[in-house]
XYZ file of C-alpha atoms in Angstrom:
648
model
C 3.757 -29.170 11.467
C 0.530 -28.986 9.449
C -1.464 -25.970 8.348
C -3.345 -24.319 11.196
C -6.852 -23.068 10.401
C -7.236 -19.843 12.392
C -10.593 -18.651 11.143
C -13.268 -20.017 8.827
C -16.626 -18.980 7.339
C -18.631 -21.822 5.770
C -21.635 -21.135 3.527
C -22.095 -17.611 4.870
C -24.881 -15.334 3.644
C -25.266 -11.622 4.441
C -28.492 -9.817 3.550
C -29.585 -6.254 4.182
C -33.385 -6.176 3.928
C -34.178 -7.901 0.598
C -30.710 -7.371 -0.873
C -28.154 -10.196 -0.729
C -24.641 -8.752 -0.323
C -22.704 -12.013 0.144
C -24.120 -15.371 -0.934
C -22.884 -18.796 0.209
C -19.328 -17.591 0.797
C -16.480 -19.747 2.053
C -13.487 -17.989 3.560
C -10.398 -19.206 5.449
C -7.439 -17.735 7.264
C -4.636 -20.286 7.531
C -1.566 -19.799 9.708
C -0.160 -16.265 9.296
C -1.439 -15.662 5.771
C -1.508 -12.183 4.263
C -4.873 -12.045 2.479
C -6.331 -9.493 0.049
C -10.071 -8.998 -0.473
C -10.696 -7.442 -3.893
C -13.711 -6.524 -5.994
C -15.691 -3.588 -7.338
C -16.854 -0.748 -5.078
C -19.997 -1.817 -3.231
C -19.437 -5.575 -3.726
C -19.262 -6.301 0.023
C -15.539 -6.167 0.905
C -15.953 -3.957 3.980
C -19.051 -5.972 4.926
C -16.875 -9.102 5.036
C -14.322 -7.365 7.284
C -17.155 -6.415 9.640
C -18.325 -10.054 9.696
C -14.799 -11.197 10.653
C -14.584 -8.444 13.294
C -17.915 -9.577 14.773
C -19.744 -6.340 13.962
C -22.155 -8.035 11.505
C -23.759 -11.467 11.907
C -24.418 -13.936 9.101
C -28.044 -13.919 7.943
C -28.306 -17.723 7.786
C -26.922 -18.757 11.185
C -30.313 -20.135 12.249
C -30.783 -22.253 9.117
C -30.470 -26.042 8.946
C -27.672 -25.771 6.397
C -24.036 -26.484 7.235
C -22.897 -22.923 7.767
C -21.229 -20.815 10.405
C -18.057 -19.177 11.698
C -15.267 -21.156 13.362
C -12.209 -19.830 15.204
C -9.168 -21.589 16.633
C -9.228 -20.571 20.294
C -9.654 -17.088 21.705
C -8.206 -14.988 18.899
C -7.646 -11.256 19.212
C -9.005 -9.517 16.100
C -7.977 -5.911 15.420
C -9.969 -3.632 13.089
C -9.442 0.061 12.408
C -12.932 1.233 13.349
C -14.448 4.695 13.425
C -12.315 7.043 15.523
C -13.576 7.121 19.090
C -11.158 8.715 21.556
C -13.097 8.839 24.828
C -11.104 11.743 26.280
C -9.601 14.157 23.775
C -7.952 16.207 26.520
C -5.372 13.433 26.983
C -1.957 13.809 25.433
C -1.237 11.715 22.344
C 1.280 9.713 24.387
C -1.324 8.930 27.066
C -3.818 7.831 24.375
C -1.295 5.542 22.668
C -0.027 4.079 25.936
C -3.516 2.696 26.628
C -2.426 -0.140 24.327
C 0.188 -1.135 26.898
C -2.041 -1.104 30.009
C -1.669 -4.914 30.551
C 2.139 -4.633 30.297
C 2.201 -1.623 32.641
C 0.038 -3.474 35.175
C 2.461 -6.390 34.946
C 5.417 -4.049 35.545
C 3.780 -2.542 38.634
C 3.177 -6.043 40.031
C 6.810 -7.002 39.332
C 7.982 -3.869 41.176
C 5.791 -4.816 44.150
C 7.293 -8.313 44.184
C 10.843 -6.895 44.088
C 10.038 -4.793 47.173
C 8.585 -7.810 48.975
C 11.610 -9.968 48.110
C 13.735 -7.626 50.203
C 12.078 -9.096 53.307
C 10.449 -12.272 51.965
C 12.362 -14.711 49.737
C 9.714 -17.427 49.733
C 9.494 -19.772 46.745
C 5.960 -18.584 45.957
C 7.062 -14.986 45.419
C 10.140 -16.027 43.456
C 8.035 -18.270 41.186
C 5.454 -15.546 40.562
C 8.184 -13.037 39.732
C 9.888 -15.526 37.402
C 6.680 -16.226 35.484
C 5.771 -12.542 35.253
C 9.289 -11.615 34.158
C 9.255 -14.171 31.321
C 5.789 -13.094 30.183
C 6.758 -9.416 30.428
C 9.763 -9.991 28.165
C 7.773 -12.086 25.642
C 5.165 -9.305 25.377
C 7.882 -6.760 24.571
C 7.956 -5.148 27.994
C 11.575 -4.085 27.603
C 11.172 -2.667 24.087
C 7.605 -1.332 23.869
C 8.643 2.300 24.316
C 11.099 2.015 21.427
C 8.464 0.218 19.290
C 5.934 2.945 20.018
C 8.296 5.797 19.131
C 9.461 4.058 15.934
C 5.954 3.467 14.563
C 4.791 6.923 15.723
C 7.570 8.573 13.720
C 7.032 6.261 10.728
C 3.489 7.656 10.477
C 4.898 11.134 9.964
C 4.811 12.519 13.508
C 7.810 14.119 15.254
C 8.413 12.797 18.787
C 7.581 16.172 20.346
C 3.974 15.732 19.111
C 3.515 13.030 21.761
C 2.916 15.816 24.280
C 0.149 17.474 22.233
C -3.475 16.968 23.210
C -5.570 14.649 21.040
C -8.014 17.531 20.435
C -5.234 19.423 18.601
C -5.132 16.804 15.826
C -6.989 16.989 12.527
C -9.341 14.167 11.521
C -6.683 12.626 9.276
C -4.075 12.790 12.044
C -6.470 11.133 14.505
C -6.972 8.318 11.983
C -3.208 7.820 11.827
C -2.981 7.725 15.645
C -5.709 5.049 15.698
C -3.679 3.139 13.087
C -0.551 3.410 15.260
C -2.498 2.020 18.238
C -3.852 -0.845 16.123
C -0.371 -1.923 14.946
C 1.066 -1.671 18.463
C -1.728 -3.884 19.853
C -0.452 -6.734 17.586
C -3.729 -8.678 17.141
C -3.785 -12.328 15.967
C -5.820 -11.235 12.911
C -5.218 -7.697 11.662
C -8.045 -6.270 9.507
C -7.176 -3.254 7.346
C -9.650 -1.340 5.165
C -7.817 0.868 2.615
C -4.766 1.284 4.885
C -2.752 3.362 2.383
C -5.359 6.116 2.053
C -3.820 9.453 3.089
C -0.380 7.928 3.774
C 2.622 9.312 1.924
C 4.894 7.121 -0.163
C 7.715 6.618 2.409
C 5.136 5.527 5.015
C 3.442 3.157 2.535
C 6.807 1.573 1.688
C 7.609 1.138 5.396
C 4.129 -0.315 6.066
C 4.662 -2.871 3.294
C 7.784 -4.211 4.999
C 6.109 -4.172 8.422
C 3.045 -6.147 7.280
C 5.053 -8.570 5.147
C 7.093 -9.521 8.220
C 4.188 -9.340 10.712
C 4.179 -12.755 12.408
C 0.384 -13.019 12.525
C -2.452 -12.996 9.973
C -3.447 -9.898 7.999
C -6.596 -9.324 5.900
C -6.487 -6.255 3.649
C -9.080 -4.459 1.539
C -7.179 -2.132 -0.785
C -7.213 -0.685 -4.283
C -3.437 -0.124 -4.150
C -2.201 -2.783 -6.583
C 1.530 -2.396 -5.933
C 0.939 -2.491 -2.155
C -0.954 -5.780 -2.523
C 1.643 -7.258 -4.868
C 4.404 -6.636 -2.314
C 2.560 -8.191 0.662
C -0.143 -10.685 -0.268
C 0.000 -14.522 -0.254
C -3.688 -15.175 -1.051
C -6.355 -13.173 -2.909
C -10.114 -13.542 -2.461
C -12.329 -11.912 -5.069
C -15.951 -10.948 -4.454
C -17.923 -10.751 -7.706
C -21.688 -10.894 -8.164
C -22.126 -11.686 -4.387
C -19.897 -14.803 -4.630
C -16.339 -15.295 -3.435
C -13.407 -17.264 -4.810
C -9.928 -17.944 -3.392
C -6.790 -17.569 -5.553
C -3.239 -18.355 -4.430
C -0.736 -15.530 -4.841
C -0.740 -11.741 -4.946
C -2.964 -9.400 -6.969
C -1.079 -9.737 -10.261
C -1.073 -13.539 -9.919
C -4.827 -13.432 -9.240
C -5.505 -11.375 -12.391
C -3.490 -13.787 -14.517
C -5.014 -16.896 -12.926
C -8.564 -15.568 -13.194
C -8.129 -14.807 -16.871
C -6.704 -18.272 -17.554
C -9.456 -19.980 -15.535
C -12.156 -17.987 -17.315
C -10.676 -18.732 -20.749
C -10.474 -22.450 -19.934
C -14.006 -22.524 -18.567
C -15.239 -20.721 -21.694
C -13.546 -23.270 -23.990
C -14.754 -26.244 -21.919
C -18.282 -24.833 -21.845
C -18.352 -24.357 -25.630
C -16.945 -27.874 -26.218
C -19.521 -29.427 -23.881
C -22.394 -27.501 -25.471
C -21.281 -28.771 -28.911
C -21.210 -32.355 -27.591
C -24.675 -31.968 -26.053
C -25.979 -30.557 -29.347
C -24.435 -33.496 -31.254
C -26.031 -36.061 -28.940
C -29.395 -34.318 -29.005
C -29.274 -34.247 -32.804
C -28.710 -38.030 -32.856
C -31.614 -38.552 -30.459
C -33.927 -36.395 -32.587
C -32.778 -38.177 -35.738
C -33.351 -41.756 -34.467
C -35.938 -41.445 -31.673
C -38.762 -42.877 -33.847
C -36.693 -45.765 -35.233
C -37.444 -49.003 -33.255
C -33.977 -50.452 -33.836
C -32.316 -47.298 -32.425
C -34.313 -46.963 -29.185
C -31.486 -48.338 -27.013
C -28.983 -46.039 -28.668
C -31.128 -42.917 -28.195
C -31.710 -43.794 -24.532
C -27.970 -44.170 -23.941
C -27.364 -40.761 -25.548
C -29.997 -39.127 -23.340
C -28.435 -40.762 -20.267
C -25.021 -39.510 -21.352
C -26.393 -35.950 -21.461
C -28.174 -36.416 -18.125
C -25.054 -37.699 -16.325
C -22.731 -35.041 -17.660
C -21.084 -32.826 -15.038
C -22.481 -29.628 -16.489
C -20.022 -26.764 -16.969
C -21.523 -23.372 -16.203
C -21.183 -20.583 -18.694
C -18.539 -18.288 -17.152
C -19.828 -14.973 -15.899
C -18.261 -12.110 -17.766
C -15.617 -10.031 -16.041
C -17.208 -7.181 -14.117
C -15.156 -4.612 -16.032
C -17.768 -1.940 -16.532
C -15.891 1.348 -16.335
C -16.214 4.982 -17.341
C -14.591 5.963 -20.599
C -14.204 8.951 -22.867
C -11.871 9.561 -25.759
C -11.263 13.277 -25.420
C -8.589 15.485 -26.870
C -7.701 19.107 -26.104
C -9.918 21.726 -27.751
C -6.776 23.559 -28.900
C -3.068 22.807 -28.617
C -0.891 24.834 -26.276
C 2.545 26.091 -27.235
C 5.572 23.992 -26.294
C 6.228 25.742 -22.962
C 3.110 25.106 -20.860
C 4.290 26.580 -17.549
C 7.391 28.139 -16.033
C 7.840 27.983 -12.250
C 10.762 29.978 -10.869
C 11.902 29.970 -7.215
C 8.282 29.571 -6.153
C 7.888 29.608 -2.365
C 4.783 27.624 -1.404
C 3.005 27.489 1.945
C 0.508 29.346 4.098
C 2.153 31.231 6.979
C 5.677 30.021 6.143
C 7.485 28.502 3.170
C 7.198 24.704 3.057
C 9.259 24.217 -0.117
C 10.722 26.136 -3.044
C 9.992 24.880 -6.554
C 11.694 25.411 -9.921
C 10.120 23.655 -12.900
C 9.580 24.076 -16.639
C 6.510 22.127 -17.804
C 6.726 21.085 -21.458
C 3.732 20.176 -23.657
C 2.864 16.477 -23.529
C 4.611 15.759 -20.227
C 2.751 13.837 -17.545
C 4.487 14.813 -14.308
C 3.808 12.953 -11.039
C 4.332 14.976 -7.855
C 5.377 12.695 -4.985
C 7.062 12.850 -1.576
C 6.375 13.039 2.132
C 3.166 14.545 3.509
C 3.448 18.075 4.826
C 6.066 19.202 2.290
C 3.606 21.068 0.072
C 2.519 18.813 -2.813
C -1.175 19.795 -2.743
C -0.169 23.309 -1.689
C 1.849 23.594 -4.911
C -1.208 22.734 -7.004
C -3.432 25.160 -5.072
C -0.837 27.880 -5.631
C -0.598 27.186 -9.368
C -4.389 27.483 -9.839
C -4.543 30.699 -7.799
C -6.354 29.364 -4.725
C -3.564 30.524 -2.396
C -0.899 33.203 -3.007
C 2.767 32.457 -3.649
C 5.029 33.429 -0.736
C 7.894 34.256 -3.100
C 9.034 33.680 -6.683
C 6.736 33.381 -9.669
C 4.875 31.097 -12.043
C 3.371 31.794 -15.449
C 1.353 29.842 -17.993
C 2.382 29.522 -21.615
C 0.451 30.648 -24.683
C -2.962 29.061 -25.392
C -2.976 27.015 -22.172
C -6.472 25.945 -21.087
C -6.590 24.504 -17.578
C -8.627 21.709 -16.002
C -8.224 21.330 -12.212
C -9.357 18.439 -10.005
C -9.025 18.815 -6.223
C -9.561 16.217 -3.491
C -12.519 18.114 -1.975
C -14.602 17.303 -5.054
C -15.263 13.888 -3.479
C -17.121 15.756 -0.679
C -19.132 17.975 -3.053
C -22.619 18.599 -1.643
C -25.791 19.534 -3.558
C -29.515 18.775 -3.607
C -29.492 18.839 -7.411
C -29.755 15.662 -9.461
C -26.774 14.349 -11.428
C -28.575 15.297 -14.659
C -29.278 18.895 -13.594
C -25.840 19.397 -12.063
C -24.070 18.425 -15.291
C -26.569 20.191 -17.544
C -26.157 23.441 -15.560
C -22.431 23.273 -16.282
C -23.131 22.794 -20.030
C -26.526 24.467 -20.708
C -26.030 24.528 -24.499
C -26.030 20.726 -24.806
C -29.143 18.831 -25.860
C -30.633 16.256 -23.501
C -29.445 13.340 -25.628
C -25.888 14.751 -25.542
C -26.076 15.153 -21.762
C -27.399 11.599 -21.270
C -24.708 10.188 -23.595
C -21.902 12.002 -21.760
C -23.219 10.854 -18.375
C -23.577 7.298 -19.690
C -19.894 7.224 -20.622
C -19.142 7.869 -16.946
C -21.551 5.154 -15.702
C -24.513 7.420 -14.956
C -27.333 5.758 -16.895
C -31.000 4.977 -16.390
C -32.355 6.180 -13.061
C -28.825 6.975 -11.816
C -29.039 10.390 -13.498
C -31.920 11.317 -11.179
C -29.938 10.618 -8.010
C -29.211 13.673 -5.899
C -25.556 14.636 -5.573
C -25.793 14.117 -1.799
C -26.791 10.475 -2.392
C -23.651 9.686 -4.396
C -20.618 7.845 -3.040
C -17.193 9.495 -3.040
C -16.223 7.532 -6.144
C -19.376 8.611 -8.012
C -18.750 12.267 -7.129
C -15.189 11.945 -8.442
C -16.481 10.485 -11.742
C -18.942 13.361 -12.154
C -16.254 15.950 -11.370
C -13.848 14.398 -13.894
C -16.579 14.318 -16.552
C -17.256 18.045 -16.075
C -13.520 18.775 -16.359
C -12.920 16.561 -19.398
C -15.978 17.939 -21.219
C -14.213 21.338 -21.373
C -11.402 19.639 -23.324
C -8.522 21.454 -21.552
C -4.958 20.986 -22.756
C -3.405 21.116 -19.266
C -4.745 18.949 -16.424
C -3.754 19.603 -12.801
C -5.033 16.693 -10.678
C -4.771 16.266 -6.902
C -5.175 12.587 -5.875
C -7.756 11.751 -8.576
C -7.818 7.992 -7.770
C -8.436 8.191 -4.002
C -12.038 6.958 -4.196
C -11.729 4.705 -7.249
C -11.726 0.931 -7.420
C -9.126 -0.883 -9.518
C -11.232 -0.961 -12.680
C -11.812 2.781 -12.350
C -8.093 3.412 -11.900
C -7.306 1.352 -14.981
C -9.867 3.360 -16.970
C -8.339 6.682 -15.873
C -4.831 5.365 -16.603
C -5.899 4.456 -20.117
C -7.500 7.867 -20.688
C -4.482 9.819 -19.440
C -2.020 7.711 -21.448
C -4.019 8.450 -24.619
C -4.453 12.143 -23.725
C -2.274 14.368 -25.941
C -2.257 17.299 -23.524
C -0.115 17.931 -20.436
C -0.713 16.574 -16.923
C 0.658 17.575 -13.510
C -0.724 15.270 -10.805
C -0.257 14.393 -7.138
C -0.679 10.722 -6.227
C 0.501 8.139 -3.709
C -0.611 5.228 -5.904
C 2.692 3.903 -7.257
C 1.055 1.590 -9.816
C -0.993 4.493 -11.203
C 2.151 6.659 -11.287
C 4.089 3.880 -13.040
C 1.403 3.588 -15.725
C 0.928 7.321 -16.381
C 3.977 9.428 -15.441
C 6.669 10.389 -17.949
C 8.486 12.576 -15.389
C 8.671 12.965 -11.602
C 8.718 16.010 -9.319
C 9.910 14.693 -5.963
C 9.766 16.499 -2.617
C 12.985 15.104 -1.076
C 13.777 16.463 2.377
C 14.540 20.166 1.917
C 14.663 19.951 -1.877
C 12.224 19.565 -4.758
C 13.926 17.573 -7.530
C 12.772 17.001 -11.129
C 13.477 13.608 -12.723
C 12.923 13.416 -16.523
C 11.848 9.753 -16.359
C 9.028 7.426 -15.334
C 8.532 5.859 -11.906
C 10.580 2.676 -12.408
C 13.578 4.644 -13.716
C 13.178 7.068 -10.805
C 13.351 4.181 -8.305
C 16.634 3.058 -9.895
C 17.989 6.625 -9.760
C 16.990 6.893 -6.100
C 18.811 3.656 -5.321
C 21.893 4.909 -7.151
C 21.832 8.046 -4.998
C 21.624 5.935 -1.863
C 24.567 3.838 -3.057
C 26.598 7.000 -3.781
C 25.974 8.176 -0.206
C 27.039 4.771 1.104
C 30.129 4.785 -1.126
C 31.051 8.237 0.151
C 30.842 7.003 3.745
C 32.781 3.885 2.839
C 35.562 5.832 1.126
C 35.885 8.188 4.076
C 36.095 5.266 6.502
C 38.582 3.506 4.226
C 40.705 6.646 3.962
C 40.834 6.994 7.736
C 41.715 3.340 8.153
C 44.495 3.402 5.569
C 45.913 6.614 6.967
C 46.064 5.179 10.446
C 47.158 1.748 9.235
C 50.264 3.356 7.793
C 51.167 4.292 11.368
C 50.555 0.704 12.508
C 48.011 -1.195 14.525
C 46.422 -4.444 15.496
C 43.042 -6.032 15.249
C 41.755 -8.664 17.593
C 40.593 -9.268 21.089
C 43.846 -7.914 22.568
C 45.831 -4.802 21.657
C 49.542 -5.087 22.402
C 51.420 -1.942 23.291
C 54.923 -1.995 21.741
C 56.137 0.526 24.336
C 56.024 -2.222 26.964
C 58.291 -4.519 24.943
C 61.911 -5.175 25.823
C 62.716 -6.445 22.283
C 62.192 -3.591 19.757
C 63.165 -5.684 16.679
C 60.740 -8.471 17.508
C 57.944 -5.985 18.254
C 58.560 -4.158 14.958
C 58.172 -7.437 13.018
C 55.009 -8.244 14.953
C 53.676 -4.789 14.219
C 54.248 -5.234 10.476
C 52.341 -8.525 10.547
C 49.477 -6.800 12.338
C 49.427 -3.987 9.758
C 49.351 -6.528 6.913
C 46.504 -8.401 8.615
C 44.617 -5.147 9.105
C 45.037 -4.153 5.463
C 43.823 -7.608 4.394
C 40.687 -7.207 6.493
C 40.102 -3.767 5.009
C 40.353 -5.199 1.485
C 37.878 -7.983 2.339
C 35.465 -5.421 3.798
C 35.713 -3.248 0.701
C 35.064 -6.237 -1.552
C 32.013 -7.285 0.465
C 30.731 -3.695 0.378
C 30.979 -3.632 -3.413
C 29.092 -6.931 -3.671
C 26.301 -5.560 -1.489
C 26.055 -2.402 -3.607
C 25.900 -4.474 -6.794
C 23.085 -6.489 -5.217
C 21.151 -3.289 -4.446
C 21.354 -2.216 -8.084
C 20.008 -5.496 -9.499
C 16.749 -4.932 -11.369
C 14.869 -7.728 -9.593
C 15.520 -6.043 -6.233
C 14.293 -2.657 -7.422
C 10.884 -2.856 -5.737
C 11.752 -5.336 -2.982
C 11.983 -2.764 -0.226
C 12.508 -5.333 2.519
C 15.515 -6.815 0.711
C 16.909 -3.332 0.059
C 16.570 -2.576 3.766
C 18.426 -5.797 4.664
C 21.231 -5.012 2.197
C 21.518 -1.457 3.516
C 21.714 -2.769 7.079
C 24.494 -5.157 6.024
C 26.432 -2.235 4.566
C 25.909 -0.340 7.828
C 27.351 -3.334 9.698
C 30.427 -3.209 7.478
C 30.801 0.479 8.291
C 30.591 -0.297 12.011
C 33.255 -2.977 11.523
C 35.514 -0.365 9.970
C 34.856 1.979 12.890
C 35.949 -0.748 15.295
C 39.181 -1.152 13.317
C 39.775 2.591 13.535
C 39.183 2.503 17.278
C 41.692 -0.346 17.626
C 44.293 1.683 15.758
C 43.598 4.724 17.921
C 44.163 2.684 21.073
C 47.406 1.292 19.680
C 48.674 4.760 18.887
């Protein structure tokens, strides 16, 4: 079966007023591809999603050029749009169940037909019921409730929240409910714009597996590099209004783009040298009658060359600043002892000694108190119990998420200068230039800035103080990939201490030297980076599985010593008239049982070894499969135990 083209844009142009956002773009969705759209902030990624969703039309549809949008059949396209719940007095369950209205209508019709069949068994009714029943099953009619509850809980909601009214939810929670509805609707093309924003790490990891195995097409705009690497088959980059397709995930795209650019650069230079050589010959011999034919052939050679364009430089413009702490702190930067964090009740209790030079990532589920911990440590909210204290000569710099919503009528220049009134104008302009505020950008009002620009300005004001202890709450939320890489580089070079909350695993991997993990009811410190932490977490999971396995094995061996049988039939020796024969049979059954136990144990060990292999460390889908296989082995053991119980 060949490749199916689901959706295609040919030669598309999008203009807003006199500004061209996308120019002569070609885009394809083939089969059930998982596609990433990447590029700098403001390059047109979300615009492209809106074109695919039908919210924006191409600007050149009426031209004579070969351009347009083509779809294979009547495709259902799903896009997480602005939240618009028409009736916020409904319960969350009622709002979500709107997704299943066609299935529910089908069920009501099937129930009507069942009632009619009690008095009318005509072929017409039977045929209609048969068709509806098959369609109902194929649409998940018998499992949709389970699907709904699973995804609802995966997005961090307890089942009892289904009975709450929509109006009781925060804006972020309403966004997650809209996301749940979108996934449950199972569109043919699923469009996701920054889907990992405001999701905690367990939910992101689950979403990766869900999208990877989604049996339809997915198009994702995201700055989460690890998320893209785990899901994507194809990457499209938008740069300087143009678009190019690369096979593979984000890391493969970066490598391929660099190789392509290097090759194009070399080919361009070689061709320019050849053109210069030919032109030199022409200039040298153009006035010599005997060389006229030769000079013409050289000119034709230049004319017929397939000209190689000079490669555009990487759009890697990013903020930068080499800053070091004004003074050094003492070795012990902070001591946190039995600190109860929360508002009206304790969410978690934290113990932690922060040592100079550490860069500690705070991770875990939402709602456990990660941001609350930071707010408590900077004195914004009181501790509910316990204590924390700073070490000697600690100077603090604090970044909070709300800085991306900072509002002011002041210009960028005045806002920064007011924070540092002793600086000269040239010093102010230089500092702002390092964070990409140059030229007329410095005269923009704060209220005109994007979230990412506000974050850059906030970080500049913090870094200019040269603190030796940074406390950062989701600093990369509004940054593009180049911006994240710039911040990673700065924090790696920073000689001070950092405590930061983030859900961006790639950022954590690049920066963190230690982890503070909110795990269930505990807050656990790991003196290692992210990759080592993942291995430690897997080891813990294996230890839990081993503990279960040993307990099951112990029970089996204990009961096997009494005797038993395994198979489709359990023979009761009490009913036998030949005790000697039955005793021999029983011994054979015990031996067979013990053999099966040994095989199970061996297979369990192999599965655990597979889990611990380095190449499987970040393959969450494979880890889930292996864990499920171990669970199956445990169930097999339970069946053996049950067989022994029946025999006894």
